[in-house]
């Protein structure tokens, strides 16, 4: 299997391992939708401004969506079966639409509260999807796509186990936004909690085709505290994601004078 990187961020003109016409029609509309874009800005207020957590706003969403589509592409190239769209009688072309929309809307519940935000995201996303999907699908298709998107949104929350591969992609992609830029705002404001400090130690995350599994995630750390992001947060998201046997994670501590942790594999 090739070890070349899949292009990130998402490139609509690139060759993909799935039909992308429908996705390429919908993504520009997502970026131009005033309500969606306002949610992405507003949802950071409770998370960052009031609670001091890492970024959950527009940049986080962009990264998660790109990584979700990259992860999806690699899994498709590796022959992994997806069941969300197909179980509903939808087309394969609807799989990346489900992935992209769930990645975009998974955190909008933060406008209500950071705590238990996945559950608040459901009614808010449902309202957005009722309006947004009407331009692209008939009633029957709209209801089915909406249901799959909402399932994936709910299951990015660790206590809820995904029943579809699409939902598993969202769950894992959410945790793959761990590089130090995500914690820039709380760090600059003086936050020194474990979420902030561990994110500051993550230099780079890359996804590529693996040799023994469809996906290899490589994480470069600069400091042992980055282990928290990998062994606590990412490990918990990967567990029961339906992707445990398809994704290999390798994290390496690149700090020469800190040999406490040199390498972690999940």
Short mmCIF file of C-alpha atoms in Angstrom, two decimals, residues 9-252:
data_model
loop_
_atom_site.label_atom_id
_atom_site.label_comp_id
_atom_site.label_asym_id
_atom_site.label_seq_id
_atom_site.Cartn_x
_atom_site.Cartn_y
_atom_site.Cartn_z
CA UNK A 9 -7.02 20.31 3.32
CA UNK A 10 -9.74 18.88 1.13
CA UNK A 11 -9.19 19.60 -2.55
CA UNK A 12 -12.34 19.30 -4.69
CA UNK A 13 -10.20 18.84 -7.82
CA UNK A 14 -8.15 15.96 -6.45
CA UNK A 15 -8.81 12.31 -7.25
CA UNK A 16 -10.82 10.70 -4.45
CA UNK A 17 -11.67 7.11 -3.67
CA UNK A 18 -15.37 7.94 -3.68
CA UNK A 19 -17.86 9.88 -5.82
CA UNK A 20 -17.37 13.53 -4.85
CA UNK A 21 -19.74 15.48 -7.11
CA UNK A 22 -22.44 15.81 -4.47
CA UNK A 23 -19.95 16.80 -1.78
CA UNK A 24 -18.38 19.40 -4.08
CA UNK A 25 -21.82 20.91 -4.66
CA UNK A 26 -22.66 21.09 -0.96
CA UNK A 27 -19.37 22.29 0.57
CA UNK A 28 -19.39 25.75 -1.07
CA UNK A 29 -22.95 26.24 0.17
CA UNK A 30 -21.84 25.32 3.70
CA UNK A 31 -19.09 27.94 3.59
CA UNK A 32 -21.50 30.61 2.33
CA UNK A 33 -24.37 29.80 4.70
CA UNK A 34 -24.79 32.73 7.11
CA UNK A 35 -26.47 30.73 9.87
CA UNK A 36 -23.90 27.94 9.86
CA UNK A 37 -20.96 30.34 9.83
CA UNK A 38 -22.45 32.36 12.68
CA UNK A 39 -22.81 29.21 14.78
CA UNK A 40 -19.16 28.37 14.15
CA UNK A 41 -18.10 31.75 15.53
CA UNK A 42 -20.59 31.85 18.39
CA UNK A 43 -19.86 28.35 19.68
CA UNK A 44 -16.37 29.38 20.76
CA UNK A 45 -17.62 31.87 23.35
CA UNK A 46 -18.62 29.35 26.00
CA UNK A 47 -15.73 27.01 25.18
CA UNK A 48 -12.83 29.48 25.06
CA UNK A 49 -13.91 32.89 26.37
CA UNK A 50 -15.90 31.67 29.37
CA UNK A 51 -14.49 28.22 30.15
CA UNK A 52 -10.88 28.55 28.96
CA UNK A 53 -10.89 25.37 26.88
CA UNK A 54 -9.11 24.75 23.60
CA UNK A 55 -10.56 26.09 20.35
CA UNK A 56 -14.00 24.79 19.35
CA UNK A 57 -14.75 27.45 16.74
CA UNK A 58 -14.44 27.85 12.99
CA UNK A 59 -10.78 26.79 12.80
CA UNK A 60 -11.43 23.63 14.79
CA UNK A 61 -14.33 22.78 12.52
CA UNK A 62 -12.24 23.33 9.39
CA UNK A 63 -9.51 21.04 10.70
CA UNK A 64 -11.92 18.33 11.83
CA UNK A 65 -13.78 18.41 8.51
CA UNK A 66 -10.56 18.17 6.51
CA UNK A 67 -9.22 15.35 8.67
CA UNK A 68 -12.55 13.54 8.59
CA UNK A 69 -12.58 13.64 4.78
CA UNK A 70 -8.92 12.58 4.67
CA UNK A 71 -9.62 9.71 7.05
CA UNK A 72 -12.70 8.74 5.03
CA UNK A 73 -10.70 8.74 1.78
CA UNK A 74 -7.94 6.58 3.26
CA UNK A 75 -10.45 4.10 4.64
CA UNK A 76 -12.21 3.89 1.29
CA UNK A 77 -8.88 3.30 -0.44
CA UNK A 78 -8.23 0.55 2.09
CA UNK A 79 -11.49 -1.21 1.31
CA UNK A 80 -13.27 -0.41 4.58
CA UNK A 81 -17.05 -0.74 4.30
CA UNK A 82 -19.32 2.16 5.22
CA UNK A 83 -22.88 1.43 6.33
CA UNK A 84 -24.54 4.71 7.31
CA UNK A 85 -25.78 5.85 3.91
CA UNK A 86 -26.24 2.33 2.53
CA UNK A 87 -28.37 1.14 5.47
CA UNK A 88 -30.71 4.04 4.70
CA UNK A 89 -30.89 3.24 1.00
CA UNK A 90 -28.85 6.32 0.14
CA UNK A 91 -26.08 6.52 -2.46
CA UNK A 92 -22.35 6.15 -1.90
CA UNK A 93 -22.11 9.82 -2.90
CA UNK A 94 -24.04 10.66 0.27
CA UNK A 95 -21.36 9.17 2.55
CA UNK A 96 -18.93 12.11 2.27
CA UNK A 97 -21.86 14.54 2.58
CA UNK A 98 -22.81 12.92 5.89
CA UNK A 99 -19.18 13.07 7.05
CA UNK A 100 -18.71 16.71 6.03
CA UNK A 101 -21.98 17.97 7.51
CA UNK A 102 -21.50 16.10 10.78
CA UNK A 103 -17.97 17.46 11.09
CA UNK A 104 -19.27 20.97 10.44
CA UNK A 105 -22.13 20.89 12.95
CA UNK A 106 -20.86 18.57 15.68
CA UNK A 107 -19.97 21.32 18.16
CA UNK A 108 -22.76 23.88 17.68
CA UNK A 109 -24.29 22.84 21.01
CA UNK A 110 -21.53 24.87 22.65
CA UNK A 111 -23.71 27.95 22.12
CA UNK A 112 -25.89 26.51 24.90
CA UNK A 113 -23.18 25.11 27.18
CA UNK A 114 -19.80 23.39 26.98
CA UNK A 115 -20.98 20.62 29.32
CA UNK A 116 -22.94 17.88 27.51
CA UNK A 117 -22.75 19.97 24.34
CA UNK A 118 -23.25 16.97 22.02
CA UNK A 119 -26.83 16.65 23.24
CA UNK A 120 -27.53 20.34 22.66
CA UNK A 121 -26.03 20.04 19.18
CA UNK A 122 -28.78 17.63 18.10
CA UNK A 123 -31.82 19.96 18.09
CA UNK A 124 -29.80 22.90 16.79
CA UNK A 125 -28.26 20.87 13.96
CA UNK A 126 -31.65 19.35 13.14
CA UNK A 127 -33.11 22.81 12.52
CA UNK A 128 -30.16 23.81 10.35
CA UNK A 129 -30.31 20.58 8.35
CA UNK A 130 -34.06 20.85 7.70
CA UNK A 131 -33.46 24.16 5.97
CA UNK A 132 -30.09 23.51 4.38
CA UNK A 133 -30.75 20.06 2.91
CA UNK A 134 -33.98 21.17 1.24
CA UNK A 135 -31.92 22.71 -1.57
CA UNK A 136 -30.23 19.39 -2.37
CA UNK A 137 -32.56 16.48 -1.50
CA UNK A 138 -36.20 15.49 -1.71
CA UNK A 139 -38.12 14.89 1.53
CA UNK A 140 -37.33 11.19 1.88
CA UNK A 141 -33.62 11.62 1.20
CA UNK A 142 -33.45 14.69 3.40
CA UNK A 143 -34.85 12.84 6.42
CA UNK A 144 -32.41 9.96 5.96
CA UNK A 145 -29.33 12.14 5.46
CA UNK A 146 -30.36 14.26 8.43
CA UNK A 147 -30.71 11.18 10.64
CA UNK A 148 -27.26 9.91 9.73
CA UNK A 149 -25.67 13.32 10.29
CA UNK A 150 -27.31 13.62 13.70
CA UNK A 151 -26.17 10.13 14.68
CA UNK A 152 -22.58 11.02 13.78
CA UNK A 153 -22.83 14.29 15.72
CA UNK A 154 -24.11 12.52 18.83
CA UNK A 155 -21.45 9.82 18.69
CA UNK A 156 -18.50 12.20 18.61
CA UNK A 157 -19.27 12.30 22.35
CA UNK A 158 -17.30 9.44 23.92
CA UNK A 159 -20.15 7.86 25.96
CA UNK A 160 -22.16 7.24 22.77
CA UNK A 161 -20.92 4.37 20.59
CA UNK A 162 -21.15 4.82 16.80
CA UNK A 163 -23.37 2.42 14.88
CA UNK A 164 -21.99 3.54 11.52
CA UNK A 165 -18.53 3.86 10.04
CA UNK A 166 -19.34 7.46 9.07
CA UNK A 167 -19.96 8.26 12.74
CA UNK A 168 -16.71 6.55 13.71
CA UNK A 169 -14.84 8.81 11.31
CA UNK A 170 -16.25 11.91 13.02
CA UNK A 171 -15.44 10.57 16.47
CA UNK A 172 -11.79 9.94 15.60
CA UNK A 173 -11.31 13.04 13.43
CA UNK A 174 -12.50 15.25 16.29
CA UNK A 175 -9.66 13.97 18.46
CA UNK A 176 -7.10 14.41 15.68
CA UNK A 177 -7.29 18.20 16.05
CA UNK A 178 -4.68 18.27 18.80
CA UNK A 179 -1.82 20.38 17.43
CA UNK A 180 -0.56 23.28 19.52
CA UNK A 181 -2.39 25.95 17.52
CA UNK A 182 -5.66 24.72 19.00
CA UNK A 183 -4.61 25.77 22.50
CA UNK A 184 -3.16 29.12 21.45
CA UNK A 185 -5.98 31.28 22.80
CA UNK A 186 -6.31 29.75 26.30
CA UNK A 187 -2.50 29.51 26.59
CA UNK A 188 -2.10 33.21 25.80
CA UNK A 189 -4.74 34.00 28.41
CA UNK A 190 -2.71 32.17 31.05
CA UNK A 191 -4.46 28.80 31.14
CA UNK A 192 -2.10 26.03 32.19
CA UNK A 193 -4.59 23.16 32.47
CA UNK A 194 -3.75 19.71 31.15
CA UNK A 195 -5.80 20.19 27.96
CA UNK A 196 -3.88 23.36 27.10
CA UNK A 197 -0.40 22.17 28.09
CA UNK A 198 -0.74 18.79 26.41
CA UNK A 199 -1.93 20.38 23.18
CA UNK A 200 1.00 22.78 23.27
CA UNK A 201 3.30 19.75 23.19
CA UNK A 202 1.84 18.36 19.95
CA UNK A 203 3.89 19.69 17.03
CA UNK A 204 2.37 17.84 14.07
CA UNK A 205 -0.32 15.30 13.18
CA UNK A 206 -0.28 13.62 9.78
CA UNK A 207 -2.46 10.99 8.13
CA UNK A 208 -1.32 8.60 5.42
CA UNK A 209 -1.97 5.13 4.04
CA UNK A 210 -0.52 2.49 6.30
CA UNK A 211 1.26 -0.74 5.47
CA UNK A 212 -0.62 -3.10 7.79
CA UNK A 213 -3.79 -1.03 8.23
CA UNK A 214 -5.62 1.39 5.92
CA UNK A 215 -4.65 4.43 7.99
CA UNK A 216 -1.46 5.48 9.75
CA UNK A 217 -1.67 8.51 12.04
CA UNK A 218 1.73 9.93 12.96
CA UNK A 219 1.98 12.37 15.87
CA UNK A 220 5.12 14.33 16.65
CA UNK A 221 5.37 15.53 20.25
CA UNK A 222 7.77 17.98 21.85
CA UNK A 223 7.37 17.04 25.47
CA UNK A 224 6.03 14.07 27.41
CA UNK A 225 2.93 16.00 28.49
CA UNK A 226 1.61 15.44 24.96
CA UNK A 227 0.94 11.85 26.02
CA UNK A 228 -2.30 13.09 27.58
CA UNK A 229 -3.66 14.04 24.15
CA UNK A 230 -2.73 10.64 22.73
CA UNK A 231 -3.20 8.13 25.53
CA UNK A 232 -6.25 9.75 27.15
CA UNK A 233 -8.23 11.76 24.61
CA UNK A 234 -7.43 10.07 21.27
CA UNK A 235 -7.33 6.57 22.75
CA UNK A 236 -10.79 7.07 24.25
CA UNK A 237 -12.17 8.30 20.93
CA UNK A 238 -10.66 5.41 18.97
CA UNK A 239 -12.09 2.85 21.39
CA UNK A 240 -15.48 1.52 20.20
CA UNK A 241 -15.30 3.77 17.11
CA UNK A 242 -15.59 0.81 14.69
CA UNK A 243 -12.16 1.86 13.38
CA UNK A 244 -9.93 0.24 15.99
CA UNK A 245 -8.65 -2.37 13.54
CA UNK A 246 -8.28 0.08 10.64
CA UNK A 247 -6.27 2.92 12.20
CA UNK A 248 -2.74 2.66 13.59
CA UNK A 249 -1.50 5.57 15.71
CA UNK A 250 2.18 6.22 16.33
CA UNK A 251 3.28 9.10 18.57
CA UNK A 252 6.95 10.00 18.97
#
